[in-house]
Short mmCIF file of C-alpha atoms and ligand atoms in Angstrom, two decimals:
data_model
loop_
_atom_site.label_atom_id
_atom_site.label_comp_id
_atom_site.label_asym_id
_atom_site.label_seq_id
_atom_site.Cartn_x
_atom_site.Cartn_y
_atom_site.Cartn_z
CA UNK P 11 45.48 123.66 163.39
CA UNK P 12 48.87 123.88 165.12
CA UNK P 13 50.12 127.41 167.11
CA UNK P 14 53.20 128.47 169.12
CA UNK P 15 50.98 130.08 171.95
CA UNK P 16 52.79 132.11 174.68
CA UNK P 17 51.15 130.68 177.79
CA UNK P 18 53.13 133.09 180.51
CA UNK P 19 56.49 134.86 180.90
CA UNK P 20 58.48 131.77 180.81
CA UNK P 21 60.74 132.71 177.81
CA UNK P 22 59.20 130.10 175.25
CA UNK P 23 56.12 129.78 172.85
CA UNK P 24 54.76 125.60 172.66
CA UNK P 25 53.11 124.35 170.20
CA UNK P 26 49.59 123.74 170.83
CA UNK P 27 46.57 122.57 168.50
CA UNK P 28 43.75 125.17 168.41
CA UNK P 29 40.69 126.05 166.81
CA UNK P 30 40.03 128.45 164.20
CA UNK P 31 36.87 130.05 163.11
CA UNK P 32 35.30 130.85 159.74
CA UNK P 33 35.74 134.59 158.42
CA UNK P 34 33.26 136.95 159.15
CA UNK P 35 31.94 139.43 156.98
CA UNK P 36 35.03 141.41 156.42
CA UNK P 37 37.31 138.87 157.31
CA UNK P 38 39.94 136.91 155.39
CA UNK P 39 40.88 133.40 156.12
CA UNK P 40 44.71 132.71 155.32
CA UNK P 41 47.05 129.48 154.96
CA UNK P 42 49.93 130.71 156.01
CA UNK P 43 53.09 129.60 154.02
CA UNK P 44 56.00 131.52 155.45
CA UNK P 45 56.69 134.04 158.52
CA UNK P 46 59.61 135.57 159.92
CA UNK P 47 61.02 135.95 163.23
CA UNK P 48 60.69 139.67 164.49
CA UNK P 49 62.31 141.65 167.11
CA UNK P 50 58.70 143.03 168.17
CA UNK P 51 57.59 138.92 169.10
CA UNK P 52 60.63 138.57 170.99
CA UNK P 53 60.41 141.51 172.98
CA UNK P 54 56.69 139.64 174.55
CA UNK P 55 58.67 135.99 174.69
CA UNK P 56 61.28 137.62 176.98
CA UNK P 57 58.66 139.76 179.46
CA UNK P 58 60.40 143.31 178.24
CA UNK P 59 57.05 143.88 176.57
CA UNK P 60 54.52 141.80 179.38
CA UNK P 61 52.46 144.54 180.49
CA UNK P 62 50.75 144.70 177.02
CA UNK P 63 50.38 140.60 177.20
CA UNK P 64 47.42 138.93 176.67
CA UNK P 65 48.24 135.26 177.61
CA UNK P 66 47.36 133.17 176.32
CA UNK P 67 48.97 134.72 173.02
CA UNK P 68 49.71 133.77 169.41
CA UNK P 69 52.35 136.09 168.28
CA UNK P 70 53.86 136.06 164.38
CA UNK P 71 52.66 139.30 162.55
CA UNK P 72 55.60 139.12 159.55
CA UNK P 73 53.92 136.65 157.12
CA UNK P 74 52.73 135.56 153.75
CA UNK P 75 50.23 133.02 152.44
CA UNK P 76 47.34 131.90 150.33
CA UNK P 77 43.08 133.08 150.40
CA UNK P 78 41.50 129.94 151.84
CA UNK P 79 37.90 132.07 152.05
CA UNK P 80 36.68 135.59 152.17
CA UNK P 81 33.44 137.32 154.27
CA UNK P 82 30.72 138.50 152.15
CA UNK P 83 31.58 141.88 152.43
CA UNK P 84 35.52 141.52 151.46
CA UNK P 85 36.19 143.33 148.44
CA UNK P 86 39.24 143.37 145.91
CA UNK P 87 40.77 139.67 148.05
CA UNK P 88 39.61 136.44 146.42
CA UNK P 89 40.04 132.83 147.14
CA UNK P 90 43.48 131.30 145.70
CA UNK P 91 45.04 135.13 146.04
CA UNK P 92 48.69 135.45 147.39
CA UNK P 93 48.61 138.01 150.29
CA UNK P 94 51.04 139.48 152.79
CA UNK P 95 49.35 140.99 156.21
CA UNK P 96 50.57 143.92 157.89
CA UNK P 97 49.58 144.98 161.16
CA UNK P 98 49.09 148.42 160.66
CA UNK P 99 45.14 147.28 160.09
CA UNK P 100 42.74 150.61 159.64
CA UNK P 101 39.23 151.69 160.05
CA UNK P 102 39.43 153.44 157.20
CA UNK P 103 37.18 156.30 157.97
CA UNK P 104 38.98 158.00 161.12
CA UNK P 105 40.70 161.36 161.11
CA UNK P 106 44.63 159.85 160.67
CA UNK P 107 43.07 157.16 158.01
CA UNK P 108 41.77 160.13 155.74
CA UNK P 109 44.80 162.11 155.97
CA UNK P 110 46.58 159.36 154.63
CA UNK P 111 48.12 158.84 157.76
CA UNK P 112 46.26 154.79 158.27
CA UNK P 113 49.28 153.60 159.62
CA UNK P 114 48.32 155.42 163.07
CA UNK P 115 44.73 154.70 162.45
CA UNK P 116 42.69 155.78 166.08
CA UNK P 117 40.19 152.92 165.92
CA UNK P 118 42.06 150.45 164.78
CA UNK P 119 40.75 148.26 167.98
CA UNK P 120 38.06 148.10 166.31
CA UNK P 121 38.90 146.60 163.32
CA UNK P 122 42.24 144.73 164.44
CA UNK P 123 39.83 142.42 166.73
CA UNK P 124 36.44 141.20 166.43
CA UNK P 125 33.44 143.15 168.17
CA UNK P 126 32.57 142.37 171.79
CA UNK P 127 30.06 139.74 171.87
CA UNK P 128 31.04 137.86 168.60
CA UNK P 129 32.84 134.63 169.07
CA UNK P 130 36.25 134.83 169.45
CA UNK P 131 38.77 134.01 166.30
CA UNK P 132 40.57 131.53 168.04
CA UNK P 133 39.81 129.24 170.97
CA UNK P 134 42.79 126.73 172.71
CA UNK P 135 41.56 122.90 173.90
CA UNK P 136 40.21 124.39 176.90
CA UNK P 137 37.70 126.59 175.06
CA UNK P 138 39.55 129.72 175.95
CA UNK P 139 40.23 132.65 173.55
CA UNK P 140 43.29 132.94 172.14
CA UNK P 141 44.73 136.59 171.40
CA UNK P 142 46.18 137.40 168.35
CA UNK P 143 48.89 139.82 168.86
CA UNK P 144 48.47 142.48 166.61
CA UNK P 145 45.50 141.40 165.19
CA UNK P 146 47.25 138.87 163.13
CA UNK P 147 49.01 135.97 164.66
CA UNK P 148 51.30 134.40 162.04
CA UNK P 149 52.66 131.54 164.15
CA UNK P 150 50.15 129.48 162.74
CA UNK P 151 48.95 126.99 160.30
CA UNK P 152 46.04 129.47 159.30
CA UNK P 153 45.14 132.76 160.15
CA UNK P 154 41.63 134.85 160.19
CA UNK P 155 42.41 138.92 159.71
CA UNK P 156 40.19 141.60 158.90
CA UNK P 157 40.45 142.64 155.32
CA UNK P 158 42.20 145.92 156.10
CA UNK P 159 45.15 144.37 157.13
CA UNK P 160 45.81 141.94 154.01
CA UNK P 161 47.03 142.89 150.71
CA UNK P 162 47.18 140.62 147.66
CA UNK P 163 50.46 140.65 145.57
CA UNK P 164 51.79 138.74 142.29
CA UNK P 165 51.68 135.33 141.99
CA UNK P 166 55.37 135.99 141.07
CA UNK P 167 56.64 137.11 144.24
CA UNK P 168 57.60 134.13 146.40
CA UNK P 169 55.58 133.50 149.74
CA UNK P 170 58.55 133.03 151.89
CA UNK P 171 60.03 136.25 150.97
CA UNK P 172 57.45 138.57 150.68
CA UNK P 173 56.68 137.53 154.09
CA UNK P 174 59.68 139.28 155.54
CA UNK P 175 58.04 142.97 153.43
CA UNK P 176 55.35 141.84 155.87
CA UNK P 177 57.31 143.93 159.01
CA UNK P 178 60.88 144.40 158.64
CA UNK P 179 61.56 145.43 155.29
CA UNK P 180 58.46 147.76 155.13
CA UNK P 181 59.19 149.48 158.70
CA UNK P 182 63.09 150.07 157.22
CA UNK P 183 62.92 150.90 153.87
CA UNK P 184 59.89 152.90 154.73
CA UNK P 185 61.67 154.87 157.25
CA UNK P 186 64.03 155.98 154.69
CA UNK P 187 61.33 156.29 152.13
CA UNK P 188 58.55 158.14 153.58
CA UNK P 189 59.39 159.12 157.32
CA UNK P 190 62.47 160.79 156.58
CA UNK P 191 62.37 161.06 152.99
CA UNK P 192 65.85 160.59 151.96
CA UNK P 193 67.43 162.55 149.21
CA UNK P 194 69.60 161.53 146.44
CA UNK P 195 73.60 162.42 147.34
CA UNK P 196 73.02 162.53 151.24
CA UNK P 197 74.41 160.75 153.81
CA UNK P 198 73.05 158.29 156.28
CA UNK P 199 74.06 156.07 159.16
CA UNK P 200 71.96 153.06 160.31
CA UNK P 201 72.60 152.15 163.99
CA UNK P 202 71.48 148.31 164.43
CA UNK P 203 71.75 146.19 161.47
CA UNK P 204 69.20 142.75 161.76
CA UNK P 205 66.45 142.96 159.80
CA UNK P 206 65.20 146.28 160.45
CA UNK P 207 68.46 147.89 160.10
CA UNK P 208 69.41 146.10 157.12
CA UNK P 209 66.38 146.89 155.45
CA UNK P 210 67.02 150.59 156.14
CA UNK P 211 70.57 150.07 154.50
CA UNK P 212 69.14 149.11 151.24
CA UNK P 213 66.32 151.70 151.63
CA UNK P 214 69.39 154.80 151.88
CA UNK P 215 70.59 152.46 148.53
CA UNK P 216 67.72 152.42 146.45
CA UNK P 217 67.27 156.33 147.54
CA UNK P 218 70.37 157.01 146.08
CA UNK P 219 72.37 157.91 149.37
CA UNK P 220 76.50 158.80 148.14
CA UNK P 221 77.69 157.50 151.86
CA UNK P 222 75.52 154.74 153.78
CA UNK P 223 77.25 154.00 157.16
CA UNK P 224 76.16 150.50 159.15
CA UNK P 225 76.78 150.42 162.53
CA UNK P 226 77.02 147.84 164.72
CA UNK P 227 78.72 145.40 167.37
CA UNK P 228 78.51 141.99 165.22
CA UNK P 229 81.33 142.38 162.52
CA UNK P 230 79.09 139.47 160.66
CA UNK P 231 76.09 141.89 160.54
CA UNK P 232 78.69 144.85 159.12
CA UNK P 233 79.80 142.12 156.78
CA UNK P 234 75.96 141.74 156.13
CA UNK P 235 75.15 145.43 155.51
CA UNK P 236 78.24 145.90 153.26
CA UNK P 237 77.14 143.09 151.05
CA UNK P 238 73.48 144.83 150.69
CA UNK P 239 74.33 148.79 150.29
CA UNK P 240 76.84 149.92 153.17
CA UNK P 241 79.76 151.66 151.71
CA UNK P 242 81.33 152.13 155.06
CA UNK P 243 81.18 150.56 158.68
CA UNK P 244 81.26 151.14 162.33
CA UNK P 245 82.17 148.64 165.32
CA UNK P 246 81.45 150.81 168.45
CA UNK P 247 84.01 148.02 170.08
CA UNK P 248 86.93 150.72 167.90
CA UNK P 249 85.57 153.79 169.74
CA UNK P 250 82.86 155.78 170.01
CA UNK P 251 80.36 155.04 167.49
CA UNK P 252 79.38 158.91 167.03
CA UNK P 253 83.23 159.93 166.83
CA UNK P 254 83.77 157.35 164.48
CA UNK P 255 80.77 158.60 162.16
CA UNK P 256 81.61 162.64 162.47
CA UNK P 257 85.20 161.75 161.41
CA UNK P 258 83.54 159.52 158.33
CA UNK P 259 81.17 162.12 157.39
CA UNK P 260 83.46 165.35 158.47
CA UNK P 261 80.58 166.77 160.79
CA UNK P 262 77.97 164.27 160.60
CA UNK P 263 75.27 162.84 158.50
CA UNK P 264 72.57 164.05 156.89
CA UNK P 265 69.97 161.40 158.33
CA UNK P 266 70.34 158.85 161.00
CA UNK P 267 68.24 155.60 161.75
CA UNK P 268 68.14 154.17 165.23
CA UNK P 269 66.66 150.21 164.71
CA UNK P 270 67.68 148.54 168.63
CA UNK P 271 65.18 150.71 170.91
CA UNK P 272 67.56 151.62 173.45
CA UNK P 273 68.27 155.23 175.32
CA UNK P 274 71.79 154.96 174.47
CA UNK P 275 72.01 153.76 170.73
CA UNK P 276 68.90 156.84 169.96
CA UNK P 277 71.13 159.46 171.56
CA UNK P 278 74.06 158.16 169.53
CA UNK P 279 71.82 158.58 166.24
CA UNK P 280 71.13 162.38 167.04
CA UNK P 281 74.60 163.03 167.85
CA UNK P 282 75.43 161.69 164.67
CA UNK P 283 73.45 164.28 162.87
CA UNK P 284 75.17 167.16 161.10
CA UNK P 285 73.28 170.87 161.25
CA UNK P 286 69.80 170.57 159.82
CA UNK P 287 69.93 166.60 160.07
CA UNK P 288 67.14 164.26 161.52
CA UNK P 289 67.70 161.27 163.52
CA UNK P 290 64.55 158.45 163.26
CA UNK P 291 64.05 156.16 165.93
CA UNK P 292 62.54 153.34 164.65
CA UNK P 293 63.40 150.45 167.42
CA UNK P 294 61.10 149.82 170.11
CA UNK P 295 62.09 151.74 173.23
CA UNK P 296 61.24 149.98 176.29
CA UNK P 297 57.97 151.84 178.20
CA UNK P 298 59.34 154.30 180.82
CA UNK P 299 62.58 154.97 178.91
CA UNK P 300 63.45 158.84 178.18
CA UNK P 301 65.71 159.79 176.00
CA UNK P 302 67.75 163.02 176.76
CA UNK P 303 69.37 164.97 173.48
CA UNK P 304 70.75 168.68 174.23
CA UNK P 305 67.91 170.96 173.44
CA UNK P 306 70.16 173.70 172.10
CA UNK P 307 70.48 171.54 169.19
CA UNK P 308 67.58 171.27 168.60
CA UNK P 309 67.53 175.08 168.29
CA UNK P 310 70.79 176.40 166.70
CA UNK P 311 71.44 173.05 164.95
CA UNK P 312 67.61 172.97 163.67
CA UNK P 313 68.01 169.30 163.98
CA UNK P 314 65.36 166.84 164.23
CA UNK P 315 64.37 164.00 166.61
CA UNK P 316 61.42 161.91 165.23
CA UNK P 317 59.94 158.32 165.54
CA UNK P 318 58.53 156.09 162.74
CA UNK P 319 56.13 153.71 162.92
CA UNK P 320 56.05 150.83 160.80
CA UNK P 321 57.47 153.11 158.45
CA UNK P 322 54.75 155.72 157.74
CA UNK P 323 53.51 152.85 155.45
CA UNK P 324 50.32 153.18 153.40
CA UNK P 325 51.02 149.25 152.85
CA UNK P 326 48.01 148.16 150.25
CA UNK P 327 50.36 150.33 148.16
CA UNK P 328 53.86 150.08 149.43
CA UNK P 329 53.48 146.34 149.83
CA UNK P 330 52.78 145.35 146.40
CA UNK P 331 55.52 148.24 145.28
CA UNK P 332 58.19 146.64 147.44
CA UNK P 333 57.65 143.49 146.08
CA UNK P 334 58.13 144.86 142.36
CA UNK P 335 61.18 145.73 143.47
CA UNK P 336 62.79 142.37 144.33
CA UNK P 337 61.29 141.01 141.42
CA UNK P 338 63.18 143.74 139.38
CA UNK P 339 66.47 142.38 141.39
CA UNK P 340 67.02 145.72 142.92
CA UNK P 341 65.75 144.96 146.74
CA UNK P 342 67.53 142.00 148.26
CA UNK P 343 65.59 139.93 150.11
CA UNK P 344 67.38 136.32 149.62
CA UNK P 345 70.21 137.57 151.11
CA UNK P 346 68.31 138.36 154.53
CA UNK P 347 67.11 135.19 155.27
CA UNK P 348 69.82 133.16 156.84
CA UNK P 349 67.62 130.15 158.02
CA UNK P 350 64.71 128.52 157.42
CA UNK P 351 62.83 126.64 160.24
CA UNK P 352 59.27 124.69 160.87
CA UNK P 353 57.18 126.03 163.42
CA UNK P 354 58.17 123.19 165.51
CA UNK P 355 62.06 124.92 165.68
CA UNK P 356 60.35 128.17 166.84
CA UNK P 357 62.39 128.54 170.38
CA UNK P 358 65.78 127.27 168.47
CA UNK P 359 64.43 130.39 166.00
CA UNK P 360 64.51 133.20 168.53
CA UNK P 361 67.07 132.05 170.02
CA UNK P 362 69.54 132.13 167.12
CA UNK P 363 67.86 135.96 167.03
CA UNK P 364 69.25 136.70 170.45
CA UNK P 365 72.74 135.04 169.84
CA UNK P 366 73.15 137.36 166.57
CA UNK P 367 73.44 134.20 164.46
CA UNK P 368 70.44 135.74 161.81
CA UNK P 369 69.12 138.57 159.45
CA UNK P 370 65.86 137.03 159.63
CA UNK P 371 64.91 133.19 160.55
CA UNK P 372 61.99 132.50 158.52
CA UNK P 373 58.95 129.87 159.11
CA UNK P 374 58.74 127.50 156.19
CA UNK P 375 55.21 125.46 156.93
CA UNK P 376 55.62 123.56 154.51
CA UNK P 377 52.41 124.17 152.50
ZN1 LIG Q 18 57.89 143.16 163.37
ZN1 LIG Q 19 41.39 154.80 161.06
#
């Protein structure tokens, strides 16, 4: 089958025609038909990420597709069923997993990759293994995940947009959801609007938020948010992003959502917080960056700092939930994709993602 592997730090994925096995016991073997550019690939195409690289590498972990065959021991996934994956793949029997916490399962190792001594899942022409990042790797024609990280949805929901409720959508509408839990009649900002950030936008919507502020440099991506829950905006090229929000809010708001991963943008979010706020850093901040907030706010503001992680998702249920809710015409998801490409247009892909130019691109393989 064909693969964008990541051979080095050279900036670029190339397509390359590996091998894949056939599932083991509690595996599931996918044809994938859609999956989405993320933030998290790019951040291993252009080295920020490299010390966590295995090359070679097939990242892709936002995708959607059809059963092609299931391990004996699979349960509840059948041949023919429509299925997202979602790397937030669980033991199941570990101390986070039975407090309902599987999204930070502690042996997840164990289940994300096969066991030591079994063949490998993937092998390139030269008979090497080929490391799925996250225990998925989506930027393929097929892919061969452990039944813990695949849910099966409606037939109804199309593959090419539940794909993007494979990362994106769940990690910001979950944020809003579950990590911070916001209330009906509050306020929020969302600092960073692509996919993440966007996806938090209509999370605050759906929640009921009265004022939903999207902040960002691109006036196109404020022109985005506006169209998909913002009810006000903020170009930190007018001023001081935080300025702009405590004048908005008179004070600040009652929840904030960081979705870049940089030191500055998360210490804008907290100092966008009113008294008794919480600021959620969802982005991914780049290893061996601090971030410094003034602790006496902390104490006599009783505000809150806290990070999310793939949006506190329990995603066998959230997935299938999320994807109710674009059915139901109340979470926008055609609006988000703003191209569709073939694997073979993967570079041209990211690289509209660094220029700005996209909400999500999306991977159409043509199945
Ligand atoms: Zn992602
Ligand atoms: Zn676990």
């Amino acid at each position: 089958m064909q693969a964008a592997i990541l051979r080095d730090k050279s900036g670029s994925l190339k397509i390359e025609e590996i091998e894949i096995d056939k599932p083991d016991r509690n595996e599931v073997l996918i044809q994938t038909v859609a999956s989405g550019l993320c933030h998290s690939d790019l951040h291993f195409i252009d080295g920020s990420w490299s010390d966590f690289a295995m090359y070679p590498m097939l990242l892709g972990h936002e995708a959607a597709g059809v059963v092609q065959a299931v391990g004996e021991d699979v349960v509840g996934i059948e041949v023919g069923d429509h299925v997202i994956t979602c790397l937030s793949i669980f033991c199941g029997h570990c101390d986070r997993c039975l407090t309902g916490h599987s999204y930070l399962c502690s042996h997840r190792q164990e289940v994300s990759d096969r066991p030591i001594g079994k063949p490998p899942r993937l092998i390139d022409g030269e008979g090497n293994a080929v490391n799925q990042f996250t225990g998925l790797g989506s930027f393929a024609q097929e892919m061969l995940v452990h039944q813990n990280g695949v849910v099966k949805i409606s037939p109804d929901m199309p593959l090419d947009r539940a794909a993007l409720i494979g990362c994106g959508v769940t990690t910001g509408v979950g944020a809003v959801f579950r990590t911070a839990e916001v209330k009906p009649g509050s306020t929020v900002a969302v600092v960073g609007c692509g996919g993440v950030g966007i996806s938090a936008v209509q999370g605050a919507h759906l929640a009921g938020a009265r004022q939903i502020i999207a902040v960002d440099l691109e006036s196109q991506k404020l022109e985005w948010a506006t169209q998909l829950g913002a009810t006000h905006t903020v170009n930190p090229n007018d001023g001081d992003p935080v300025m702009q929000v405590l004048e908005l809010t008179g004070g600040g708001v009652d929840y904030s959502f960081e979705c870049i991963g940089m030191k500055q943008t998360a210490e804008q979010a907290f100092g966008m917080i009113r008294q008794g706020g919480s600021a959620t850093i969802i982005g991914m901040i780049p290893i061996g960056v601090n971030i410094e907030v003034p602790g006496t706010d902390l104490f006599l503001g009783a505000k809150r700092l806290q990070g999310s992680m793939m949006g506190s998702n329990n995603f066998k249920v959230d997935m299938p939930h999320l994807c109710e809710l674009y059915l139901g015409g109340r979470l926008k998801l055609d609006e988000m994709v703003s191209r569709t490409i073939s694997l073979d247009e993967i570079n041209e892909g990211f690289e509209a993602m660094i220029n700005g130019e996209v909400v999500r691109a999306v991977i159409d393989f043509g199945t």
